[in-house]
CSV table of C-alpha atoms and ligand atoms in Angstrom, one decimal:
chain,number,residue,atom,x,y,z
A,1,UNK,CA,31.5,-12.0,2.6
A,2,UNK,CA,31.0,-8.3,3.9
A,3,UNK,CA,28.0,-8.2,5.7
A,4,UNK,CA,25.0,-6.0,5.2
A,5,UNK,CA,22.4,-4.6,7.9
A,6,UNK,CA,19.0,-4.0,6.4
A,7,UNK,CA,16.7,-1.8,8.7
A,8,UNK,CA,12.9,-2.2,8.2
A,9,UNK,CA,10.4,-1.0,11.1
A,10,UNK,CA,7.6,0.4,9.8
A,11,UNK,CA,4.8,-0.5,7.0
A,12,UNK,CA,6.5,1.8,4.0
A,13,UNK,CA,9.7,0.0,5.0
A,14,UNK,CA,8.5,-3.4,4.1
A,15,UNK,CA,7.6,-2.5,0.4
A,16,UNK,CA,11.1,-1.2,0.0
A,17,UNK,CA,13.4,-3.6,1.3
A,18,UNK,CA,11.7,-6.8,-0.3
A,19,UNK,CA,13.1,-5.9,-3.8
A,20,UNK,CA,16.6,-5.1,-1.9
A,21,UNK,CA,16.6,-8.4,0.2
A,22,UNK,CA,15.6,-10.1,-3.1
A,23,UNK,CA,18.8,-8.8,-5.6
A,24,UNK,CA,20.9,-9.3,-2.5
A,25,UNK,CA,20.2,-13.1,-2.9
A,26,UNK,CA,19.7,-13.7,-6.4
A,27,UNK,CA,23.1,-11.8,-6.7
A,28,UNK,CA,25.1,-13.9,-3.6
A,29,UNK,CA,27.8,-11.5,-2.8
A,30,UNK,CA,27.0,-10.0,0.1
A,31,UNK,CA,25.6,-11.7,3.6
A,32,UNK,CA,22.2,-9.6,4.4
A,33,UNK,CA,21.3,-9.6,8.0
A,34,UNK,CA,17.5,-8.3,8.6
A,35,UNK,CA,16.6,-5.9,11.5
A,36,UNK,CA,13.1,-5.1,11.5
A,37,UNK,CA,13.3,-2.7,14.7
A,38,UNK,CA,9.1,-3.3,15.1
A,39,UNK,CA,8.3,-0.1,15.2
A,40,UNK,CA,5.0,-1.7,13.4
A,41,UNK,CA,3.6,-4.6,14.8
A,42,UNK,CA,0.3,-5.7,14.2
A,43,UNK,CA,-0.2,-8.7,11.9
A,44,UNK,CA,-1.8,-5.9,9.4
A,45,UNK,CA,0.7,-3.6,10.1
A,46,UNK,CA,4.0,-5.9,9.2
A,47,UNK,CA,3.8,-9.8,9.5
A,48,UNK,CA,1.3,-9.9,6.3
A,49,UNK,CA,3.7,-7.8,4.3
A,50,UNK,CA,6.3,-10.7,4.8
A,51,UNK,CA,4.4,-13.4,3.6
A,52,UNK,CA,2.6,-12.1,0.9
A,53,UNK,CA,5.9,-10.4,-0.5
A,54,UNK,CA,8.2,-13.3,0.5
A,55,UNK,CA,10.6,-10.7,2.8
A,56,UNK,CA,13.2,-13.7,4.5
A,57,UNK,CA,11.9,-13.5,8.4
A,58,UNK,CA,13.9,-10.8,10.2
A,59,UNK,CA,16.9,-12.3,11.6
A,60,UNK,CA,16.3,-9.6,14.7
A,61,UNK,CA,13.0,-8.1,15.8
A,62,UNK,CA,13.6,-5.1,17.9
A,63,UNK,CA,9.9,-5.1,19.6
A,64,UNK,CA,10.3,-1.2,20.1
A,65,UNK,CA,6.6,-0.9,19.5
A,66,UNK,CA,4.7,2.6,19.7
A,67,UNK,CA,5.3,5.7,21.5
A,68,UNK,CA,6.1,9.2,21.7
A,69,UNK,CA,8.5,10.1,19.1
A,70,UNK,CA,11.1,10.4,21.7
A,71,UNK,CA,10.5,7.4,23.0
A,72,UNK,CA,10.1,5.3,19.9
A,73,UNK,CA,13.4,7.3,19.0
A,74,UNK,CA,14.9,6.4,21.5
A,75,UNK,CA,14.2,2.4,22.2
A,76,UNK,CA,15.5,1.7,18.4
A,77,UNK,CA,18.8,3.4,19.1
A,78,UNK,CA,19.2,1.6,22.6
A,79,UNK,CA,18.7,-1.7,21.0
A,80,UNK,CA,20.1,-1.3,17.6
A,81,UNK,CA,23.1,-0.4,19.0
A,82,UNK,CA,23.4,-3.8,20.7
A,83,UNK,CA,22.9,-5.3,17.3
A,84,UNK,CA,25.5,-3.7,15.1
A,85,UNK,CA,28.1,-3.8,17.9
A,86,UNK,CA,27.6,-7.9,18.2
A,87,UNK,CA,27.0,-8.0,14.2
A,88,UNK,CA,29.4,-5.9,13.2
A,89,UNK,CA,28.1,-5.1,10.2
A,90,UNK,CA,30.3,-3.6,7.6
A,91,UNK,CA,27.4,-1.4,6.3
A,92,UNK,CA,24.1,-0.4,7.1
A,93,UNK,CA,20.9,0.1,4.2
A,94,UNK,CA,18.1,2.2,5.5
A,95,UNK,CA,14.9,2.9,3.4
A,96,UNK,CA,12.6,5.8,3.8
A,97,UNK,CA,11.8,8.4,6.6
A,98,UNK,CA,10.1,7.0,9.3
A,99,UNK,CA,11.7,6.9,12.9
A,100,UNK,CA,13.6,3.8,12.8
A,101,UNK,CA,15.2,5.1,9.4
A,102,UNK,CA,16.6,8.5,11.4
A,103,UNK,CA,17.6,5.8,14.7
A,104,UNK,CA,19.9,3.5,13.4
A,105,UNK,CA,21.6,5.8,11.1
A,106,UNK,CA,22.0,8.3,14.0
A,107,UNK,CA,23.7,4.5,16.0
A,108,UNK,CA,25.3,3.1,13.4
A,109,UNK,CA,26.9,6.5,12.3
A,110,UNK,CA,28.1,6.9,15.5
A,111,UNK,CA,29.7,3.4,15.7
A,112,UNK,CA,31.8,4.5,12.6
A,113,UNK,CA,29.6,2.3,10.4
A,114,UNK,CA,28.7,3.5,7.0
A,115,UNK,CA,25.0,4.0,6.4
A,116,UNK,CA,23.0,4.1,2.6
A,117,UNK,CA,20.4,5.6,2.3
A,118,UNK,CA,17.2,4.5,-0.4
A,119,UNK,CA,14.8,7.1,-0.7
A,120,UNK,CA,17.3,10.1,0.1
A,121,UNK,CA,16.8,13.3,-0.9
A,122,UNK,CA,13.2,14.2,-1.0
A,123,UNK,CA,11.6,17.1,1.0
A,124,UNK,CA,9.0,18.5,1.8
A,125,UNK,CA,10.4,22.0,3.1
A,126,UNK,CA,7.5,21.4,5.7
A,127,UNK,CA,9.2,21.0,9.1
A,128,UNK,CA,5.9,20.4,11.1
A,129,UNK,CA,6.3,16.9,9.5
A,130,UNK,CA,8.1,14.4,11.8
A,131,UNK,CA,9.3,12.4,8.5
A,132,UNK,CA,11.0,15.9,7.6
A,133,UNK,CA,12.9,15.9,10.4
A,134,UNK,CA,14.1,12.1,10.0
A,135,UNK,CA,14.8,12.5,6.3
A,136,UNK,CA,16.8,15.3,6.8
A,137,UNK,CA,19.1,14.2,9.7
A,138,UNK,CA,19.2,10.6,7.8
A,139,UNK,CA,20.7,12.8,4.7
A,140,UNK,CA,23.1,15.0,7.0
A,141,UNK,CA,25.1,12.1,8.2
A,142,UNK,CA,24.8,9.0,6.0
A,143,UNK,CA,27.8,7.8,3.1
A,144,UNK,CA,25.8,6.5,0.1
A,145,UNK,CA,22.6,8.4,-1.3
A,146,UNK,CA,20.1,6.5,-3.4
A,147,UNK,CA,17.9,8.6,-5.3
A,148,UNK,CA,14.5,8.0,-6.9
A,149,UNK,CA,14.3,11.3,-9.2
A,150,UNK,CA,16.7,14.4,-10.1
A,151,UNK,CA,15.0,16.5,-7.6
A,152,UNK,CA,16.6,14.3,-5.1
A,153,UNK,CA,20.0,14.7,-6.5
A,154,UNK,CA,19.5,18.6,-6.7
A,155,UNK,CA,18.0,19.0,-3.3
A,156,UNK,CA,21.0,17.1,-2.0
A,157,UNK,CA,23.8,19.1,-3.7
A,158,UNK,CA,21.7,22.1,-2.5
A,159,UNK,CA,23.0,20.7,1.2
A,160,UNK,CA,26.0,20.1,0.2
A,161,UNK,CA,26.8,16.5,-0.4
A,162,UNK,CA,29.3,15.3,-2.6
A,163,UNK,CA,27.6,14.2,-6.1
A,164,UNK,CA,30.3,11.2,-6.3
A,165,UNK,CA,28.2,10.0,-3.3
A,166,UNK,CA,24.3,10.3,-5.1
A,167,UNK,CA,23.5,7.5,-7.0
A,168,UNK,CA,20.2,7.1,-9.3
A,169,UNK,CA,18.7,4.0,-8.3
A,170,UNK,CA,15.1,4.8,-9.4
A,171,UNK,CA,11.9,3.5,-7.3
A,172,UNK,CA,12.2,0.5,-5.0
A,173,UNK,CA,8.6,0.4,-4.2
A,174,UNK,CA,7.7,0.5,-7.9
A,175,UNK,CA,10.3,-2.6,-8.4
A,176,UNK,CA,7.2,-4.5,-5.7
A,177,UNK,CA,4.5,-2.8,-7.2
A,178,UNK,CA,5.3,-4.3,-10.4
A,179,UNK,CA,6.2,-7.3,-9.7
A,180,UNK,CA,2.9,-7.9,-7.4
A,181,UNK,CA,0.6,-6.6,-9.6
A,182,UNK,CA,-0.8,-9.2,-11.8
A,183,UNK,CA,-1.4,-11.0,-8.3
A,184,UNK,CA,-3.2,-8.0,-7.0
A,185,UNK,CA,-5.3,-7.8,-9.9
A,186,UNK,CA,-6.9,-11.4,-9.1
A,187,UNK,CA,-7.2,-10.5,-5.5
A,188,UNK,CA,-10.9,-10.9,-4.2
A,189,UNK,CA,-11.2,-7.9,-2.6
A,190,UNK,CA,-13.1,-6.3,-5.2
A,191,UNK,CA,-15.9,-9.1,-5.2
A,192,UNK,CA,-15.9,-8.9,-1.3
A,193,UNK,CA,-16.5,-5.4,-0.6
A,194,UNK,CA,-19.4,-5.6,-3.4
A,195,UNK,CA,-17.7,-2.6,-5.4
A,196,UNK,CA,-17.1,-2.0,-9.1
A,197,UNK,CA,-13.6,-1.7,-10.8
A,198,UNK,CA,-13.8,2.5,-11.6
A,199,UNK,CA,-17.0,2.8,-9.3
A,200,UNK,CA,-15.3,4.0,-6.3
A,201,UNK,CA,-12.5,5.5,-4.9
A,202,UNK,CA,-9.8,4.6,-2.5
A,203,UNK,CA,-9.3,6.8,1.3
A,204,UNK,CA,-6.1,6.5,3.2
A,205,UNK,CA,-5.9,9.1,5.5
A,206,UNK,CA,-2.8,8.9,8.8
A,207,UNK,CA,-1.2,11.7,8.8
A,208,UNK,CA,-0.6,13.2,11.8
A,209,UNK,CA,-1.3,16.9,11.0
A,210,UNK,CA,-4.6,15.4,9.8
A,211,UNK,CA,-6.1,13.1,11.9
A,212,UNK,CA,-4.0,14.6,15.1
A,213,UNK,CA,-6.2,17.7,15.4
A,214,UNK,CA,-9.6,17.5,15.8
A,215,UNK,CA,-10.7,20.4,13.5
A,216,UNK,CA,-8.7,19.4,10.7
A,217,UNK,CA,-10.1,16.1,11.0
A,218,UNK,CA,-13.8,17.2,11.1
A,219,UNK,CA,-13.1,19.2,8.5
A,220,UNK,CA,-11.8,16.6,6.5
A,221,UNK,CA,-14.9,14.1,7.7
A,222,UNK,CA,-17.3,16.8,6.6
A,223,UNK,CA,-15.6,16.7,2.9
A,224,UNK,CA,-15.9,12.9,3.0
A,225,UNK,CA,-19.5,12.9,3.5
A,226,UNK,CA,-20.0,15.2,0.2
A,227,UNK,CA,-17.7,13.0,-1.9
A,228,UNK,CA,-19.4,9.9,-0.6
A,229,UNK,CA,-22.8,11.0,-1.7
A,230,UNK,CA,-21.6,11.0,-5.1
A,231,UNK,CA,-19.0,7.9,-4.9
A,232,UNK,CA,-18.7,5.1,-3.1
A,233,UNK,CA,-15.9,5.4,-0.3
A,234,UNK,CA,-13.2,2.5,0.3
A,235,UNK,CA,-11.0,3.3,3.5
A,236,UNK,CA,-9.1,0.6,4.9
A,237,UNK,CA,-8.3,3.0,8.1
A,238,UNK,CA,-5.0,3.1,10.2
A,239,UNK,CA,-5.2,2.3,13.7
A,240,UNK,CA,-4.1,5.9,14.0
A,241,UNK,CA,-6.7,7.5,12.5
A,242,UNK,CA,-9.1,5.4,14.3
A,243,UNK,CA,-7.7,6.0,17.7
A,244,UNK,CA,-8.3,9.8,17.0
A,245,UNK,CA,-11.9,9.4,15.5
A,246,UNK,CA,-12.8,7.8,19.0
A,247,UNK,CA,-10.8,10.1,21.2
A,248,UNK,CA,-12.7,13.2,19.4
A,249,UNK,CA,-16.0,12.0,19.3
A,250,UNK,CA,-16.2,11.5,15.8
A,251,UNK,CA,-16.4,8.0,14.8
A,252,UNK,CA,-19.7,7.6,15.4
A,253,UNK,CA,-20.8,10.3,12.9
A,254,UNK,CA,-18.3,8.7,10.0
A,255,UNK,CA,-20.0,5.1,11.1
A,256,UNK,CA,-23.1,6.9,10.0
A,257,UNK,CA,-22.4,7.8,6.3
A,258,UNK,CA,-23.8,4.9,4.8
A,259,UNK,CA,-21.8,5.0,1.4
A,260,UNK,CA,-17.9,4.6,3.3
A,261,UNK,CA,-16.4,1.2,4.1
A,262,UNK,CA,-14.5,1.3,6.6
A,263,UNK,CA,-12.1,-1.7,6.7
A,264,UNK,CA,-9.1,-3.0,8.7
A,265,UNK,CA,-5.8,-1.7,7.5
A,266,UNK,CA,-5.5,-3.8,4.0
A,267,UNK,CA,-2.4,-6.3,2.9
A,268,UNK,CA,-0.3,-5.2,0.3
A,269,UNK,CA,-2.2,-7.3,-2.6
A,270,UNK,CA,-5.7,-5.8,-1.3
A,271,UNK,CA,-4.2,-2.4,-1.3
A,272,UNK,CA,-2.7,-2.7,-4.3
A,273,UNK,CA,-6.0,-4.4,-6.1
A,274,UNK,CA,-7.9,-1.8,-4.7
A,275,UNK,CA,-5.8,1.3,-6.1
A,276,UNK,CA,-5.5,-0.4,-9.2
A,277,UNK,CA,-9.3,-0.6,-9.8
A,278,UNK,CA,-10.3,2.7,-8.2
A,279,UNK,CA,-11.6,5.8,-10.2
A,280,UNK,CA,-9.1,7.7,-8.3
A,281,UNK,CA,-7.5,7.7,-4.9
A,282,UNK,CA,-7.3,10.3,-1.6
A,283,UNK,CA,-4.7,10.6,0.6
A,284,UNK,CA,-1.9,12.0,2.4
A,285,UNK,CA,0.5,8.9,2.1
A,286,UNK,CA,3.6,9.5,0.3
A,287,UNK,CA,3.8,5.9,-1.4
A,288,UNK,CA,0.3,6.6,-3.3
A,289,UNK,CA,1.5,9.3,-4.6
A,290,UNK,CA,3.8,7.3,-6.5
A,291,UNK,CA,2.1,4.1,-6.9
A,292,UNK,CA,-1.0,5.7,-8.6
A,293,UNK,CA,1.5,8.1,-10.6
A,294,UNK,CA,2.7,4.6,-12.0
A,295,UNK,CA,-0.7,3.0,-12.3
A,296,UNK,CA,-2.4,6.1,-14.1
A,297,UNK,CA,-4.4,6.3,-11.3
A,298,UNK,CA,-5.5,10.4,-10.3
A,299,UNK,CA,-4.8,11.2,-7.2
A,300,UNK,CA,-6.2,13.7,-4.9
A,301,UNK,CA,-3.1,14.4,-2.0
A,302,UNK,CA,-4.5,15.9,1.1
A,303,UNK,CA,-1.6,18.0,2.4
A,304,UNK,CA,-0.4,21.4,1.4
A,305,UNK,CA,3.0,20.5,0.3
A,306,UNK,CA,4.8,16.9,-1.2
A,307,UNK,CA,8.2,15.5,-0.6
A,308,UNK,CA,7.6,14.0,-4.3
A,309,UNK,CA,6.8,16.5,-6.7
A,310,UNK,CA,8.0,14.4,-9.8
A,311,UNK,CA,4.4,12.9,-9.0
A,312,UNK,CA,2.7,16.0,-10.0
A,313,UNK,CA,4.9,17.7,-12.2
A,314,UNK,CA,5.2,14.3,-14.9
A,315,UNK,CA,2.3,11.6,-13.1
A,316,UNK,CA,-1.3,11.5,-12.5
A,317,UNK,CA,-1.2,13.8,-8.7
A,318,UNK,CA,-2.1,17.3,-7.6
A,319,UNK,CA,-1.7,18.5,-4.3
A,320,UNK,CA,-5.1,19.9,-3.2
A,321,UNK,CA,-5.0,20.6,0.5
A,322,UNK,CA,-7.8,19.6,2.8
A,323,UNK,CA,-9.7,23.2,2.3
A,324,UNK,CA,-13.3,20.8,1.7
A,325,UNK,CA,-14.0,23.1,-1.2
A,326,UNK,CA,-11.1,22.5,-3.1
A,327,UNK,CA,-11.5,18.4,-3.0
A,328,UNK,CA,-14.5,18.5,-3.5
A,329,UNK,CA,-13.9,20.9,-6.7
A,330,UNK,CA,-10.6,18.2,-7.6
A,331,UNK,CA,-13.3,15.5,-7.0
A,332,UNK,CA,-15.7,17.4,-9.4
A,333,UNK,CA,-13.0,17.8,-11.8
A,334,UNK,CA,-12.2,13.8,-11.6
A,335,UNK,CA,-15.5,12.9,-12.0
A,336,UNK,CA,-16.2,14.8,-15.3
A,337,UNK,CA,-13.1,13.1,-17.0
A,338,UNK,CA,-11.2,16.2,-16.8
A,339,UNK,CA,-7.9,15.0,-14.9
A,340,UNK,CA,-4.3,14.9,-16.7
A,341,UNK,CA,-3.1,11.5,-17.6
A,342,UNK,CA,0.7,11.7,-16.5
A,343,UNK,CA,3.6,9.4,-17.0
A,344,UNK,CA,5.7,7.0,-15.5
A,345,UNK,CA,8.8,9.0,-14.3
A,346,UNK,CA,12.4,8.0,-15.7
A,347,UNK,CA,13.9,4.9,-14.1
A,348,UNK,CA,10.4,3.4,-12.0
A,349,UNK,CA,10.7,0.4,-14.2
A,350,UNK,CA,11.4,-2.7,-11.5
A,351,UNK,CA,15.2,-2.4,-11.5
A,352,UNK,CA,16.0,-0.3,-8.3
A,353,UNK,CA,17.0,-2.9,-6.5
A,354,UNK,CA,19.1,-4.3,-8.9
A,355,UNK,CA,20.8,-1.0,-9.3
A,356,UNK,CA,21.5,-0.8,-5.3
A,357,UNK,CA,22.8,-3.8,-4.7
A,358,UNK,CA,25.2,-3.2,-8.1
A,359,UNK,CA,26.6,0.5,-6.3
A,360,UNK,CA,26.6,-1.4,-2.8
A,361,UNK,CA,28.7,-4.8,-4.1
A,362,UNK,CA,31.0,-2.1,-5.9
A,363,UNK,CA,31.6,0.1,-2.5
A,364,UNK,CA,32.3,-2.9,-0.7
A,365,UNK,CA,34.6,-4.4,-3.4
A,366,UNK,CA,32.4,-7.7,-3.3
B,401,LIG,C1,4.6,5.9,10.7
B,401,LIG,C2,5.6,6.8,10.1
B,401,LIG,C3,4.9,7.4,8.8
B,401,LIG,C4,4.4,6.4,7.9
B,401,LIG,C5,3.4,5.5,8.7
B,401,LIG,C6,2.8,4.4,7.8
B,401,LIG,C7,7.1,7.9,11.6
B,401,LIG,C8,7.4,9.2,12.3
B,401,LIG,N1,5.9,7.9,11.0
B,401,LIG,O1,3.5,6.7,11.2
B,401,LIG,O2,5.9,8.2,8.1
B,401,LIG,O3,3.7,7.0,6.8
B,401,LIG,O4,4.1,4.9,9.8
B,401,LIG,O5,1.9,3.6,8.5
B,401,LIG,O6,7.9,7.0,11.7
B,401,LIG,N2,-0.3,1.4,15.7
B,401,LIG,C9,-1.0,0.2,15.9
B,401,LIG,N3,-0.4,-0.9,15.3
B,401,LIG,C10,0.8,-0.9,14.7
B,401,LIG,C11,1.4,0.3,14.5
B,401,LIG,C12,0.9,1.5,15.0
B,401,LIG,O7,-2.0,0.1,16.5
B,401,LIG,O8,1.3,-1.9,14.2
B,401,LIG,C13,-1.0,2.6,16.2
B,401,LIG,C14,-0.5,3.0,17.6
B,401,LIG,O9,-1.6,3.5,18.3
B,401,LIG,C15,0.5,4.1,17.4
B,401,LIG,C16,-0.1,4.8,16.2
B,401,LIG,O10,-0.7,3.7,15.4
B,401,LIG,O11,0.7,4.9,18.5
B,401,LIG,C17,1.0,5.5,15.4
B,401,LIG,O12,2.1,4.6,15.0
B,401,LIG,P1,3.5,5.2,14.7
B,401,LIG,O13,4.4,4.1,14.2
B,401,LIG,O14,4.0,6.0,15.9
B,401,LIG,O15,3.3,6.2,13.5
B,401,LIG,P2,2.4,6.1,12.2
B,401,LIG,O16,1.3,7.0,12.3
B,401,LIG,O17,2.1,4.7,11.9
């Protein structure tokens, strides 16, 4: 059987790749092998997305860890290239646009071994952001292009690739969200946080040109502690974010409005409950923007730009930047019933990675 390498390293990966693992076996044609390169690592991080979404363990864990982007960088391609030259795989399936995506392909391109890529495509036209950067190296060098929307497939011919190579696959992460979310909807988390379903809404807040700096990040904190005198806050917090409150001196002050929870980074079923429930959601992650378009959720993005506009232009998000007057006037807006309603875009309907594994088999000749 032609063997497939499956790259997963950080948190967005794992949401991804379940749905791909999954139509891999069920279909029996190809032999997965499962890096994850650990670019993630804490039990809230990665481990928890296994279980709860059944991802096979990882037949290799790199253990890269965290660092500088050169250094992360770096440690995936040294050891990832020790993998595919003693697995010879005879493809490689990267997900997303996070570092580990942009390492192997870089490796396993090099090694003359033909990379897909799920999630190709989008941009943000922002190059400040590192995922930018990865996406569009990942998308300059890889064989087989899996798109989620027709922006993708125009913003790809735009660079020149060969249309015979894009394939529509639709959303991967929808394919879990769906297929979780009667489990989420019994999670307790609701019950244990002592909140209301449409009584509050749901923080995530990591990027780096957000929490990185500390004026945009006081900025933001200054917003937060309007909205949260008229809503009730729920922000399970990345370590990131954290790490910068501290280093800035400004945890201490978001400790001290009362009406935020702060929480522990959330597992995929809590997360998923708690979007679900919410009145609407803020934040500057690119899978919320998605998930919420497909849950009819609003959602307030805090950045000035998206690498998924099908998420404003036909779901439930606007991009309102992180000027504090114009959330809290989106927030206002929210509030007094007056957000659009949206749809589900064309194809996010659970069957992405049915429709992967179908183009894959078929360029294998499995
Ligand atoms: C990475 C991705 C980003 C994605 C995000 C989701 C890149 C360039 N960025 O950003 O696209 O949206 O993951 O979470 O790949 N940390 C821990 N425990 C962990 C992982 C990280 O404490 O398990 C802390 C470390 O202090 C680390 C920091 O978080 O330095 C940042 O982690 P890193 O993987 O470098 O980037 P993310 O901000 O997580």
């Amino acid at each position: 059987m032609k063997k497939v390498l499956l790259v997963c390293g950080a948190r967005p990966n794992f949401m991804k790749i379940a749905p791909i693992m999954s139509a891999i076996t069920r279909s029996g044609k190809l032999s997965p092998y499962l890096v994850h390169t650990g670019q993630h690592y804490d039990e809230k991080m990665s481990k928890s997305f296994f279980d709860l979404l059944r991802i096979p363990e990882p037949d290799i864990d790199l253990g890269v860890g965290s660092g500088s982007h050169a250094e992360q960088t770096a440690k995936v391609m040294v050891e990832f290239e020790k993998v595919c030259l003693k697995e010879k795989p005879d493809l490689v399936v990267v997900v997303g646009d996070v570092n580990s995506t942009m390492a192997c392909t870089i490796v396993a391109k090099k090694l003359f071994i033909p990379v897909a890529h799920v999630e190709a495509g989008l941009r943000s036209f922002d190059m400040r952001m590192p995922e930018e950067i990865n996406r569009m190296v990942t998308d300059s060098i890889c064989d087989l292009f899996f798109i989620t929307d027709p922006e993708g497939d125009r913003n790809l011919r735009k660079s020149g690739i060969d249309p015979k190579d894009i394939h529509f696959a639709g959303n991967v992460m929808i394919d879990t969200l769906l297929s979780n979310r009667e489990t989420a909807q019994a999670n307790p988390i609701l019950k244990d946080l002592g909140v209301q379903p449409g009584q509050y809404c749901l923080l995530t807040l990591h990027r780096p040109s957000n929490v990185d700096d500390p004026e945009a990040l006081g900025r933001l904190l200054n917003a937060l502690g309007r909205i949260q005198e008229k809503i009730r806050i729920v922000f399970p917090a990345h370590p990131r974010t954290l790490k910068m409150m501290e280093k800035f001196g400004l945890l201490e002050k978001f400790q001290a409005m009362k009406n935020i929870s702060v929480r522990e980074p959330s597992d995929y079923h809590q997360t998923l409950c708690l979007n679900m429930n919410s009145r609407f959601v803020l934040t500057d992650s690119g899978g919320l923007q998605e998930e919420t378009t497909v849950l009819g959720i609003p959602c307030i993005t805090l950045r000035e730009n998206t690498e998924r506009p099908v998420t404003v232009v036909e779901g439930t998000n606007e991009v309102v930047g992180t000027d504090p007057e114009k959330i809290l006037a989106a927030v206002e807006r929210v509030l007094a019933g007056e957000w659009k309603k949206g749809g589900k875009p064309h194809g996010w309907d659970g069957k992405a990675g049915e429709r992967i594994v179908a183009v894959l088999e078929n360029y294998l000749g499995a």
